[in-house]
Every structure is written in structure tokens, then in C-alpha cells.
């Protein structure tokens, strides 16, 4: 027996598809429904490693958490990791299979992956009562429809009803809803069941006449109006701005426990990956996190983080061009705290041999840690567990660089020299005990009277966030109608809205 399904599409990127998908998943699981998330194809530098060692988008990992299930490669079979303006690494079923240009991917490779994608979805639907799928961008990208495997392409092949989400806070939501439907073929339009308004501010009664007119124009109802709420973003794929308004950063308004705040500056390197690592720092009362791109912005920072990147050598060049490399070297000489994570750790080392990512061969690093890095073609994808500062630490690794540690003090399979720390482990700061111990070390080195809160639970904050998303769906969407969609598919007899897709 095949479980029910729904595709959550959007009028634009960042319309709220990831958040709505997670909210529907959490609402369903609280009703006793066995549910899983799915995104056929994701483009993201924020990724996660599953227990079986597969790399998937972090948004799908968070949606799996909303479902209270373990994430797997089936939930995100195709992941594209941009490596520049023109090319991306293609990760298939959790493993990298090569670099490809956008033209090459959309020119044929994408369509050949449709069978794999549909097989993954079918396996999930055979295991779960419901699978909530997330689209990408807009389903009305008429230039890409022929090879689409993530929006209407998968909806058509799997017979999924489609709910279109629009961000009313941006304006133009009625035109976006209407235009999205009107640019689809009759066969695609037959699956678009209706709309969901996201981020509404004000009195819903003022919006209702427009929703009635939209129903008259399209023959499709609106399934809910979600109010604007701060701090409801999850680990989405589309850039730094999403993380900066993530829930732990916006919802935490508690004053510092000690007398001082702790200032954290994160170098906003090109192709930054897994910048969500610092969300756990921002979850701490009294920790102020900001992303910086000028050397003077490091001056008053108590901790500087050099984060992961999909372009280690390019990021190193950028740090040098901006004067940030020199500022980091001065900071290390003064024994002021620096943390390098993954690509940032590699940058802090002595030299890099890269014939894989940048293909630039030998490149001198900043020389702040006694580490030599050689890029291997095989990617390391692991979920390590260890100990540091007397605390148990869990993390995950995603990197081509293999580090040879030549000295210093051992630190999470990396090393530290004085107050310069480096590790390949993402997610280590989500381990509450270790995070507090690390922040105490940083505060002491910085001379700050900062005290970590004794009871901050990062996992608890994540659960609260997901419950808030579930509450939004439960309280502001027509959940009975949503369940009918998931269980029975799109309503029959939905009208065609001209002109439809171009021939």
C-alpha cells in the first residue's frame, strides 16, 4: 500500500517551503501519523551526514527531526553543492559523483536522475503513512520545465497534489499565485490544489476579500494564512540571510548570566558552508554573533570563527585580499581566540595540496596551526564522537581535505596552539557541555566576565522551534482539508487558467 503525499511548492525561492514542510510534518506526527520529508533535488552548501554516512541537505535533516525519524539519503537523493558561478558538485544518494556545469546538468543529466528520484519517493511512500515533499524555487520556471525533477516533474510522475506557498511580506502574493498557475500546462494545473499564504501581518479579515477573488479567478482555495513570526527559520539552503534570522538567534532575548557579553565574529568567506555551526553559539544568553568581511570588525571580537567553505583556496585568497588574513595572524600572535572549522581549519594550517577542489596544487596557508592538508578525491563523510575539555562531543565531517597534524595539542581530531583551535568537525558546538566549557575558555582568554548559562539546551531549542511550526499549521491552516489532500490527492475538476505553459 502506498502512503499519501503532498508537494509543497512556492511562488519564489525563500517563500517558506522548508518551514511549511517542517510544520506540516510536525503537525502530522503529533496526530500519530508516520511521516517522512522528501526533496528530490536540493542546491545547498548547508549539508548534514546521516548515520549511514550519506550527505543530504540540512533542511531535510531538520524536517526529519520534525517527523521524529532518522534522516536518510532517500529523503534528499540529489544534492548540488555550488563550487562557483558555473558549476556544482553533484551528490547522488549521499555520495559525490562529480562536478558539473549548470548547462550540462540541465542539458540531460538531471532528467536521467528522474528514475532514481522516483524510486526513492516510492520507497518512502511504501514505508510511511505520508511523505511531505518540498519543491525548489518556483514550479513555473518555464525554461526548466522539460527537465524538472523536483517540482511539477515529480508531482506529475508520482501523482502528488501541490500546495503553493507565497510570502505575502514581500508583496504581490495574489499576482504570484495567479501567475504561477497560469504558466503551467493543463496537466500540471490539474494537480495544483490551492494556496497557502505565509508571513501575514495584520487583520486576516482584510485579506479575505482577496482570497475570495483568487478563488473566483483560479477555482482554487487558500488552505491557510500563516501569521508572521520571528525566529521560525530552519536550516535552509538559500544563503546567509536565512541563518541570520534563524530561531535561536531571534528568539533568545535572555540577558547574560555573567557581567559581560561575549562577542563572536564569523568571517563571511566565499562559498561558506554549514554556517549554521554558529547557531549554537547564538543560542547562549549573552553571546552576540555577527558575520564580518572587514579586518577592523575583528578588533573587538572575543572569538573569531573561520567557518567551513566549498572553496578553501578561494576563501584563503579572499581573506588575504580583504586584509583579514593579516588580522587573523596578528590575533594569533596576541593569543586571542580563533576557531577554524573544516575549510577554516585547513586555512589556518601551514600549507594545502589541492588537485581536487581548486586544482591549484601547493598553496601556503596562514601557518597558525602545525597542519598540512592534502585534498583527496574521496570525500570524508562521518559522524564522529569524542571528548574535548572534559566533555563528550558529537559532530559530523564533510571534507575532501586530509589533515596531517604535526604538533600542538589534540582537539577533536584537529589541534590547538594556545588560543588558536582547529577541527574538521561540524556541529560540535551543539554538544551543550562542550560548548559551555569552550566558551569559558574563550571568556577567560578574552578577559571577559562572561558565564555560560547552566541550562541552555540546543536540542531543546530545536524541538521548541519545530513545535512552534507545528502549532502554526494546526492553528492557522485548514488541517482537515490538508489531510484530505495528502490522503486523496488534488480535487477533481480544477479549472484550466490560460494561457498555460508555452509550447
Coordinates of N, CA and C in Angstrom, one line a residue, residues 8 18 48 55 82 105 107 153 164 167 203 221 236 238 278 320 354 377 385 400 414 417 423 433 445 488:
X8 N 4.9 20.6 -1.5 CA 4.8 22.0 -1.1 C 5.7 22.8 -2.0
X18 N 10.4 25.3 3.0 CA 11.1 24.4 4.0 C 10.4 24.5 5.4
X48 N 24.4 17.8 5.8 CA 24.4 17.0 7.0 C 24.8 15.6 6.6
X55 N 25.5 12.2 2.6 CA 25.4 13.6 2.7 C 24.1 14.1 2.1
X82 N 27.2 24.1 -4.8 CA 27.9 25.1 -5.7 C 29.4 25.2 -5.4
X105 N 24.2 19.9 -16.5 CA 23.2 19.3 -15.6 C 21.8 19.4 -16.2
X107 N 21.1 20.1 -19.1 CA 21.1 19.6 -20.5 C 20.8 18.1 -20.7
X153 N 7.5 18.1 -12.3 CA 8.0 16.9 -12.9 C 7.8 15.7 -12.0
X164 N 0.8 25.6 -3.1 CA 1.7 26.6 -3.5 C 1.8 27.7 -2.4
X167 N 4.9 34.2 -0.1 CA 5.4 35.1 1.0 C 4.7 36.5 0.8
X203 N -4.7 42.1 10.2 CA -6.1 41.6 10.4 C -6.4 40.7 9.2
X221 N -8.8 27.1 -3.7 CA -9.0 27.7 -2.4 C -7.6 28.0 -1.8
X236 N 17.9 26.2 6.3 CA 17.5 26.2 4.9 C 18.8 26.3 4.0
X238 N 19.3 28.5 1.3 CA 19.5 29.7 0.4 C 20.2 30.8 1.1
X278 N 27.4 28.1 13.9 CA 27.4 29.1 15.0 C 26.1 29.4 15.6
X320 N 43.1 37.1 2.3 CA 44.3 37.9 2.1 C 44.0 39.2 1.4
X354 N 46.2 20.9 -3.2 CA 44.8 20.8 -3.7 C 44.8 20.6 -5.2
X377 N 40.4 12.7 -3.5 CA 39.3 12.7 -4.3 C 38.1 12.1 -3.6
X385 N 32.3 10.8 17.3 CA 32.0 11.1 18.8 C 33.4 11.1 19.5
X400 N 37.0 17.0 1.7 CA 38.0 16.3 0.9 C 39.4 16.4 1.4
X414 N 41.6 17.5 15.4 CA 42.4 18.6 14.8 C 43.5 18.9 15.9
X417 N 46.8 25.4 19.2 CA 48.1 26.0 19.7 C 47.7 27.3 20.4
X423 N 39.4 22.2 13.8 CA 38.8 20.9 13.7 C 38.1 20.8 12.4
X433 N 27.5 20.6 27.0 CA 28.6 20.6 27.9 C 29.9 21.1 27.3
X445 N 40.3 33.8 28.2 CA 41.4 34.3 27.4 C 41.1 35.7 26.9
X488 N -6.0 11.8 -0.4 CA -6.8 11.5 -1.6 C -6.3 12.2 -2.9

